[in-house]
Tab-separated table of C-alpha atoms and ligand atoms in Angstrom:
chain	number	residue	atom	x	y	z
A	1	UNK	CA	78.785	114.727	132.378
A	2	UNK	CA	77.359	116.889	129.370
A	3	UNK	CA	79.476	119.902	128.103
A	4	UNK	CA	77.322	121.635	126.221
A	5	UNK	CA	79.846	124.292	124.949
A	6	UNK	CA	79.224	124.212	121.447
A	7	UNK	CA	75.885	124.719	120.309
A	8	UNK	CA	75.725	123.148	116.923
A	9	UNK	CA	72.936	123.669	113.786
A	10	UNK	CA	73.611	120.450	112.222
A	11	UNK	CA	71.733	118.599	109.820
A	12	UNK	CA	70.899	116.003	112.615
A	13	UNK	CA	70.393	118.512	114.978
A	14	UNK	CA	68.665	117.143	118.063
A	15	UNK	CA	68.359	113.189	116.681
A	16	UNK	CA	69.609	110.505	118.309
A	17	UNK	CA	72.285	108.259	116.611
A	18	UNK	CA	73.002	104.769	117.634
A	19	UNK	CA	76.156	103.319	116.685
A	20	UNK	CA	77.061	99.885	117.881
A	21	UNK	CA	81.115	99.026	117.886
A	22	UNK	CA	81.809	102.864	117.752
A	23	UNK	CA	85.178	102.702	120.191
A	24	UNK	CA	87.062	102.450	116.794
A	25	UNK	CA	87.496	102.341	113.385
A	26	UNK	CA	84.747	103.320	111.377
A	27	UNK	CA	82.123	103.113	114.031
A	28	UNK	CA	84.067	105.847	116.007
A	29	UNK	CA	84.032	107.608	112.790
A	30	UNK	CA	80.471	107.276	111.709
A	31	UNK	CA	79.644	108.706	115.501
A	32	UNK	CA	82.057	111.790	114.785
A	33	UNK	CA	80.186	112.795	111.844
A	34	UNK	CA	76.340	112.330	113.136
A	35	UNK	CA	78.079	114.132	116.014
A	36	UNK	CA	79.213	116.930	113.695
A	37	UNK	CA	75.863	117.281	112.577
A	38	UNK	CA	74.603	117.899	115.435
A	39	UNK	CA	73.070	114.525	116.954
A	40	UNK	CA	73.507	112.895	120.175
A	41	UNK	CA	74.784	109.755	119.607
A	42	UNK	CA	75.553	106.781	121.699
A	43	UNK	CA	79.010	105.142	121.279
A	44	UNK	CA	79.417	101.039	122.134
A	45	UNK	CA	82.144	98.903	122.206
A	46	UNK	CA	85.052	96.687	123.833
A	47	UNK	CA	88.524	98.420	124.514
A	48	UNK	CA	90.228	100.175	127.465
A	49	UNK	CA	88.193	102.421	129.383
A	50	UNK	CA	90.015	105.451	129.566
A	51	UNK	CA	90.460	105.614	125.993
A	52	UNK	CA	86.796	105.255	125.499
A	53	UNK	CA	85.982	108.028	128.135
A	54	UNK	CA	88.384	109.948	125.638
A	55	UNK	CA	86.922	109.351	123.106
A	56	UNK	CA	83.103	109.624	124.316
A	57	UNK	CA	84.600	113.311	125.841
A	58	UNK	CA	86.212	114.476	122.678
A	59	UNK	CA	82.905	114.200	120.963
A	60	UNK	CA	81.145	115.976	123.175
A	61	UNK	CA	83.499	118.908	123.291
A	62	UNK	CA	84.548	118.934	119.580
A	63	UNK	CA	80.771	119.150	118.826
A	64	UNK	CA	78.772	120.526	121.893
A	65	UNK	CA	76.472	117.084	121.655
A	66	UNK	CA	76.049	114.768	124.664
A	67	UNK	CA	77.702	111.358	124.147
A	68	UNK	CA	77.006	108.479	126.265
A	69	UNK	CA	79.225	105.292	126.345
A	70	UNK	CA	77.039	101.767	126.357
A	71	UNK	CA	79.179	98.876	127.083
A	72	UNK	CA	76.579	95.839	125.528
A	73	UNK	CA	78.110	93.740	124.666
A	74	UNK	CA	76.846	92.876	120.696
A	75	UNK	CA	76.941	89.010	121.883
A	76	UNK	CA	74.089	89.554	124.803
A	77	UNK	CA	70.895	89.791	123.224
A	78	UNK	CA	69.231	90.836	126.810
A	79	UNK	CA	72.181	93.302	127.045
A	80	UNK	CA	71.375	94.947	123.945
A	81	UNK	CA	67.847	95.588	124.428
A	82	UNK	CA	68.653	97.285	127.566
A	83	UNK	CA	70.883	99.613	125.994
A	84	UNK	CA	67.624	100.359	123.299
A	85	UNK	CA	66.197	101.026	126.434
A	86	UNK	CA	68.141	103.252	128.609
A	87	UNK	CA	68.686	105.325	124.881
A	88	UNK	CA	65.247	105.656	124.676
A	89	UNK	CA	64.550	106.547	128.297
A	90	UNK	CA	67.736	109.348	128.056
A	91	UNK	CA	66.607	110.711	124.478
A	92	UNK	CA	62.860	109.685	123.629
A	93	UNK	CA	64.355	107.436	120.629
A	94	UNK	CA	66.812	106.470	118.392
A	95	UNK	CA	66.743	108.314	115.056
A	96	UNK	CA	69.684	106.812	113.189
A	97	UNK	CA	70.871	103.218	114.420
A	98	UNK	CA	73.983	102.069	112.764
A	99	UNK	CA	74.689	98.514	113.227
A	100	UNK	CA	78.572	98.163	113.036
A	101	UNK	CA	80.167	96.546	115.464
A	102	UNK	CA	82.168	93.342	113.782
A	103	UNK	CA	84.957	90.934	113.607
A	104	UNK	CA	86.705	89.230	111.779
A	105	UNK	CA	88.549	85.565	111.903
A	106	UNK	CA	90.764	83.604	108.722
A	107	UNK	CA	91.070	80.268	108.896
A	108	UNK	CA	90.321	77.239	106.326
A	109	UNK	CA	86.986	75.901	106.978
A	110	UNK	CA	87.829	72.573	108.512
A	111	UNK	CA	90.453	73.991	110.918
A	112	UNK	CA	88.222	77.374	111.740
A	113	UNK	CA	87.747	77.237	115.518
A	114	UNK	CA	83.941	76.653	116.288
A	115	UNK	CA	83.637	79.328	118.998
A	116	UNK	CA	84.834	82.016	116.007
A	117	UNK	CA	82.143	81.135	113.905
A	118	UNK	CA	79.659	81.237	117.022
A	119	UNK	CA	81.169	84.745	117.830
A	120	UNK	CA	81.038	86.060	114.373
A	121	UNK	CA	77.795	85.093	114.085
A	122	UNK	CA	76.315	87.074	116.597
A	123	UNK	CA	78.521	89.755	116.865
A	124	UNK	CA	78.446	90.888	112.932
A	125	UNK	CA	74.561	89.562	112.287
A	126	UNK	CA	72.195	88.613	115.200
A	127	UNK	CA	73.234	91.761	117.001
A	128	UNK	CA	71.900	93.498	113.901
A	129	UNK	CA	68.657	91.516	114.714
A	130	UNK	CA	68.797	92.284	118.285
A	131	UNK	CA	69.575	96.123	117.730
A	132	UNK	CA	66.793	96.536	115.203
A	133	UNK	CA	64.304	94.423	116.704
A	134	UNK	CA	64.060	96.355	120.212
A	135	UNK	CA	64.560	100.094	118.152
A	136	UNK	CA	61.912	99.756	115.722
A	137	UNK	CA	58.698	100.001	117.999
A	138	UNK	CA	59.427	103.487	118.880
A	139	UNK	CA	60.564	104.177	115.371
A	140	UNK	CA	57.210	102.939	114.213
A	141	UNK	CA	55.262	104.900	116.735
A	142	UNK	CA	57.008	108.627	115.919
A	143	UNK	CA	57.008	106.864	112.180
A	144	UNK	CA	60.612	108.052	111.277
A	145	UNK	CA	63.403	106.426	111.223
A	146	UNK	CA	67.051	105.358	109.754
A	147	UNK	CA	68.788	102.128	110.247
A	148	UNK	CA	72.143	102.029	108.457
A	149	UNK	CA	74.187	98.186	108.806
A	150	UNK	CA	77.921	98.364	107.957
A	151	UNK	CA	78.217	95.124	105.596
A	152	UNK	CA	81.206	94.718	103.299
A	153	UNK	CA	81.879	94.110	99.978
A	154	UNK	CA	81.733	90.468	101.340
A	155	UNK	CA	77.839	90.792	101.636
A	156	UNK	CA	78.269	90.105	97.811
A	157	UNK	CA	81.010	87.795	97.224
A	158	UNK	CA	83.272	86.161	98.903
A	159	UNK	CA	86.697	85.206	99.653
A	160	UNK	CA	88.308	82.129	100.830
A	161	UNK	CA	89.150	81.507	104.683
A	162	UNK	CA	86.681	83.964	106.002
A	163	UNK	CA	83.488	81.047	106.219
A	164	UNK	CA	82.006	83.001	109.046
A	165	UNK	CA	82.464	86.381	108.450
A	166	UNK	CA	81.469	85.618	104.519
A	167	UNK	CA	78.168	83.738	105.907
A	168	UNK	CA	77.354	86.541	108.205
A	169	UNK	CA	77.835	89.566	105.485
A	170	UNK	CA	75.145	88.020	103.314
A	171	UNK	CA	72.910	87.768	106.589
A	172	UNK	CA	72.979	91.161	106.665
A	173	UNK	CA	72.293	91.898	103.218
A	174	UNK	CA	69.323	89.971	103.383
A	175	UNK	CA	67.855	91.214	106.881
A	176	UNK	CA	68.418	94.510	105.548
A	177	UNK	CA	65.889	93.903	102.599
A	178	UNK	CA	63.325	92.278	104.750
A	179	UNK	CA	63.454	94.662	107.334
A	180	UNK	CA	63.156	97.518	104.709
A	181	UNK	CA	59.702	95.556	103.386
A	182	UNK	CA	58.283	95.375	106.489
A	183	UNK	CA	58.502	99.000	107.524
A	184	UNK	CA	58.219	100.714	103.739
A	185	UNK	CA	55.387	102.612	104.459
A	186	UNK	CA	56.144	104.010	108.035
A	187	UNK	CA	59.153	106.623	107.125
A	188	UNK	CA	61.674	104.250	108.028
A	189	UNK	CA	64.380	103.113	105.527
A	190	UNK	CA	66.583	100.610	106.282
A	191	UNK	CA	70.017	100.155	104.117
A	192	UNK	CA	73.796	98.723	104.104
A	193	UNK	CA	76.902	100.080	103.196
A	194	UNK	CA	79.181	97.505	101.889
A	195	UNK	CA	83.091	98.786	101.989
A	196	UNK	CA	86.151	97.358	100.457
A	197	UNK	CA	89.064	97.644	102.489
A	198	UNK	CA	89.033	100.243	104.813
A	199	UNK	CA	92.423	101.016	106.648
A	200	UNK	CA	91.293	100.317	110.308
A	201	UNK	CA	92.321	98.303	113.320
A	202	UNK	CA	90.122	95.103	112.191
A	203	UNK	CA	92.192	94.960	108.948
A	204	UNK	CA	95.249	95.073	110.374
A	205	UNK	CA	94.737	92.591	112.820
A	206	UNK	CA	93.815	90.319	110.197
A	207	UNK	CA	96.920	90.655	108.331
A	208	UNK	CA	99.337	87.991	110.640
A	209	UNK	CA	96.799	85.146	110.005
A	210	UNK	CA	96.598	85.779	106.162
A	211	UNK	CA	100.098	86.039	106.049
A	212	UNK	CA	99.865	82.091	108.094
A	213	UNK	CA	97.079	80.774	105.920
A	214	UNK	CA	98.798	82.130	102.741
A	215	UNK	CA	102.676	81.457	103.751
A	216	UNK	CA	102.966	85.250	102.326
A	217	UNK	CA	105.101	88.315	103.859
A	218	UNK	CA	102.843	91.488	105.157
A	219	UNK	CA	103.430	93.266	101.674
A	220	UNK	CA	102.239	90.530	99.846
A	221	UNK	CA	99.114	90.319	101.952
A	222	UNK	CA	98.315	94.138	101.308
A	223	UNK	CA	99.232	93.873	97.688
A	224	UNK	CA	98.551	90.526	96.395
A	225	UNK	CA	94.953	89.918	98.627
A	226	UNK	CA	93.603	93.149	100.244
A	227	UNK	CA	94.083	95.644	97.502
A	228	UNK	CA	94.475	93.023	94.685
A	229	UNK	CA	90.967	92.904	94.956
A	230	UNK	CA	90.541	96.686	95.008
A	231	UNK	CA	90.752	97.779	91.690
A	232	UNK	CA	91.492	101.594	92.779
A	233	UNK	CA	94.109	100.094	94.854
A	234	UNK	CA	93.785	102.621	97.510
A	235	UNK	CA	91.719	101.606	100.978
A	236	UNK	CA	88.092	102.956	101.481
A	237	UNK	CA	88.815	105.853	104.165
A	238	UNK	CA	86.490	105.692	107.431
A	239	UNK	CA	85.234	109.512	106.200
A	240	UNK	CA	84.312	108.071	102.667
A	241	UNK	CA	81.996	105.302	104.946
A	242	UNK	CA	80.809	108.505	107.399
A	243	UNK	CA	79.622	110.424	104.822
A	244	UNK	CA	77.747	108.160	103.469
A	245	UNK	CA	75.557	107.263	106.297
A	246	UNK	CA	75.323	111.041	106.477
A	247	UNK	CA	73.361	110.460	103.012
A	248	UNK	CA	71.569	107.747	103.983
A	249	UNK	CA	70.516	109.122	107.250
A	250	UNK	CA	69.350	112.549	105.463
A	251	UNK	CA	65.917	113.254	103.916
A	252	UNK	CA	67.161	113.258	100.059
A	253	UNK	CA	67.864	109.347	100.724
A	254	UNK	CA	64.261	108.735	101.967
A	255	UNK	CA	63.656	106.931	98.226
A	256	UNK	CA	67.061	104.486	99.395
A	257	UNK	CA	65.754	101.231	100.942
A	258	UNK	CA	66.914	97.867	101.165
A	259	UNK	CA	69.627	98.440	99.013
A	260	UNK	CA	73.119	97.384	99.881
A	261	UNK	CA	75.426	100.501	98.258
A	262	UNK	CA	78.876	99.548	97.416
A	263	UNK	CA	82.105	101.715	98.602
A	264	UNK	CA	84.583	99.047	97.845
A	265	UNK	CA	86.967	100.639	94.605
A	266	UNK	CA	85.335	98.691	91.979
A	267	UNK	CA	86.089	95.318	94.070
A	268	UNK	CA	82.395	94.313	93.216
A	269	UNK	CA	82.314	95.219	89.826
A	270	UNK	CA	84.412	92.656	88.372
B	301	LIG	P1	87.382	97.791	114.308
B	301	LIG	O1	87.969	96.526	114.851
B	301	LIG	O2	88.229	98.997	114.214
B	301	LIG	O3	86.085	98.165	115.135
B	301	LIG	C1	85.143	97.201	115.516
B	301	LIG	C2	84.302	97.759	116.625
B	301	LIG	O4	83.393	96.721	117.049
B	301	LIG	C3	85.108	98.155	117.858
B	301	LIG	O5	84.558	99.311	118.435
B	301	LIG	C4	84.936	96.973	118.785
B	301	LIG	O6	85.079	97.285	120.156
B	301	LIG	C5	83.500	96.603	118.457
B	301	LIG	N1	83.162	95.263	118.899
B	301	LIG	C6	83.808	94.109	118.631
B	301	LIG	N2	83.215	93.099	119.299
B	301	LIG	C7	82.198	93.647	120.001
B	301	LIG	C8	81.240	93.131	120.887
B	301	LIG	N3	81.206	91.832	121.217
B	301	LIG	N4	80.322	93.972	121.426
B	301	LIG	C9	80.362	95.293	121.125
B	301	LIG	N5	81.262	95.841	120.288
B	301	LIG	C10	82.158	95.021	119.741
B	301	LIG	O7	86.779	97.380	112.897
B	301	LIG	P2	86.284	98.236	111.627
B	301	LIG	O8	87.179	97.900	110.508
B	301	LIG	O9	86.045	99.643	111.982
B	301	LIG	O10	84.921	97.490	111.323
B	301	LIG	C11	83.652	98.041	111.587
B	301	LIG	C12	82.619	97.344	110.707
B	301	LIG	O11	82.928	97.583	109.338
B	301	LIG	C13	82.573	95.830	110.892
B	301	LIG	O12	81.237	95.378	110.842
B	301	LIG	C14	83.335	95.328	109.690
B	301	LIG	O13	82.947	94.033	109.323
B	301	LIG	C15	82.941	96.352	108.652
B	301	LIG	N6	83.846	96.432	107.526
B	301	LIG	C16	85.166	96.769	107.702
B	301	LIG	C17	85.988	96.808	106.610
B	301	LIG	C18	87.417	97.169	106.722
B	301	LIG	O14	88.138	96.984	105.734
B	301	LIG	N7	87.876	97.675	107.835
B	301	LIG	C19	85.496	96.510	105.337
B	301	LIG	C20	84.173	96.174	105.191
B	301	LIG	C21	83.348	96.137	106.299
């Protein structure tokens, strides 16, 4: 299973990097570059198998780590504590968690289907809880430790039609500062990166229901709501989000903790 052909001196040479919804998008990114660096990292997430064996291999050859593929799913609390586990068990612990996996749903509030909300919910905050709660005992114990949440610039304001997804964001802004209090002292920071718009499968998908709860045409969607609120106008790219866990994850950000740190374009600003 491991191809060790690529020894690499990385900056995370020899961690262990956690990434939950890392079969795409930004997740799959974030993975890449902890994998560049030289960790072993654990990718998660839904999607087609072969295409996640794929991807899982391509790490490991492009950067001479092991990669193993958990399928939790980030709505099974019992499911995610047994991946902590089996991570634990395979690489003593986990020295960079990134809590990532999310989706998304638009709908007005009154029609917004109840089971979305449920799902978003979980998927985008209590697995956050779930991940966090079962990593941080081992964490504690070797008394190091990075946990980095992907939030969104919608952990600070919000948008219409997105209830859920809104509701969650700010969850995870505030779990990240209590979590950060609790474990201050122990060499543990815990942080979130909040993006704009970054051009990944999640946005896209979200683009046909905007365009039905907005009566607008694609362009106007990407123009008039996703990068009207981008004052750059250009979409967050998913190496712009990497390297900044890099930072986070490194020892020059030990003094960064429970902080959310914006990468949105200015979205925030105004
Ligand atoms: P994406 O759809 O490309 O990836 C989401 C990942 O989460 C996938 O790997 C998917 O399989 C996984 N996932 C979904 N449901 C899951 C479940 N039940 N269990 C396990 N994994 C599950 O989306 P993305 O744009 O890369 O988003 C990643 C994170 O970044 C999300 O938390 C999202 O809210 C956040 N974010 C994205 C943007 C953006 O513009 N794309 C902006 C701000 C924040």
């Amino acid at each position: 299973m491991t191809t060790n052909t690529k020894p690499h001196q990385g900056a995370h040479q020899g961690q262990t990097a956690f990434i939950t919804g890392s079969t795409s998008g930004i997740g799959l990114g974030v993975a890449r570059a902890f994998a560049s660096q030289g960790a072993n990292v654990v990718i998660n997430g839904l999607g087609d198998a072969n295409e996640i064996e794929q991807a899982r291999l391509s790490i490991e050859q492009d950067f001479g780590v092991r990669a193993i593929y958990s399928a939790a799913n980030m709505l099974d609390p019992e499911a995610i504590k047994h991946s902590i586990q089996v991570t634990e068990d395979e690489f003593g612990m986990i020295d960079i968690l990134v809590n990532n996996a999310g989706i998304q749903h638009v709908a007005p509030i009154e029609k917004f289907p109840i089971n979305q909300w449920d799902a978003i919910i979980a998927i985008n905050l209590s697995s956050n809880f779930h991940t966090i709660r079962a990593a941080l005992p081992k964490m504690k114990q070797k008394g190091k430790g990075r946990i980095i949440n992907i939030s969104s610039a919608h952990s600070l304001v919000a948008s219409p039609y997105k209830s859920a997804y809104v509701a969650a964001k700010h969850g995870v802004a505030g779990l990240t500062k209590t979590v950060a209090l609790e474990v201050a002292e122990q060499g543990i920071t815990v942080n979130a990166i909040a993006p704009g718009y970054v051009w990944t499968p999640l946005v896209e998908r979200q683009i046909p229901d905007t365009m039905k709860a907005r009566n607008m045409t694609e362009e106007e969607v990407k123009r008039d709501v996703l990068l009207l609120a981008q004052p750059t106008k250009e979409f967050v790219t998913i190496e712009q989000v990497a390297d900044l866990a890099l930072y986070l994850a490194s020892d020059s950000a030990a003094s960064i903790t429970g902080t959310t740190i914006s990468m949105d374009g200015g979205w925030t600003a105004k």
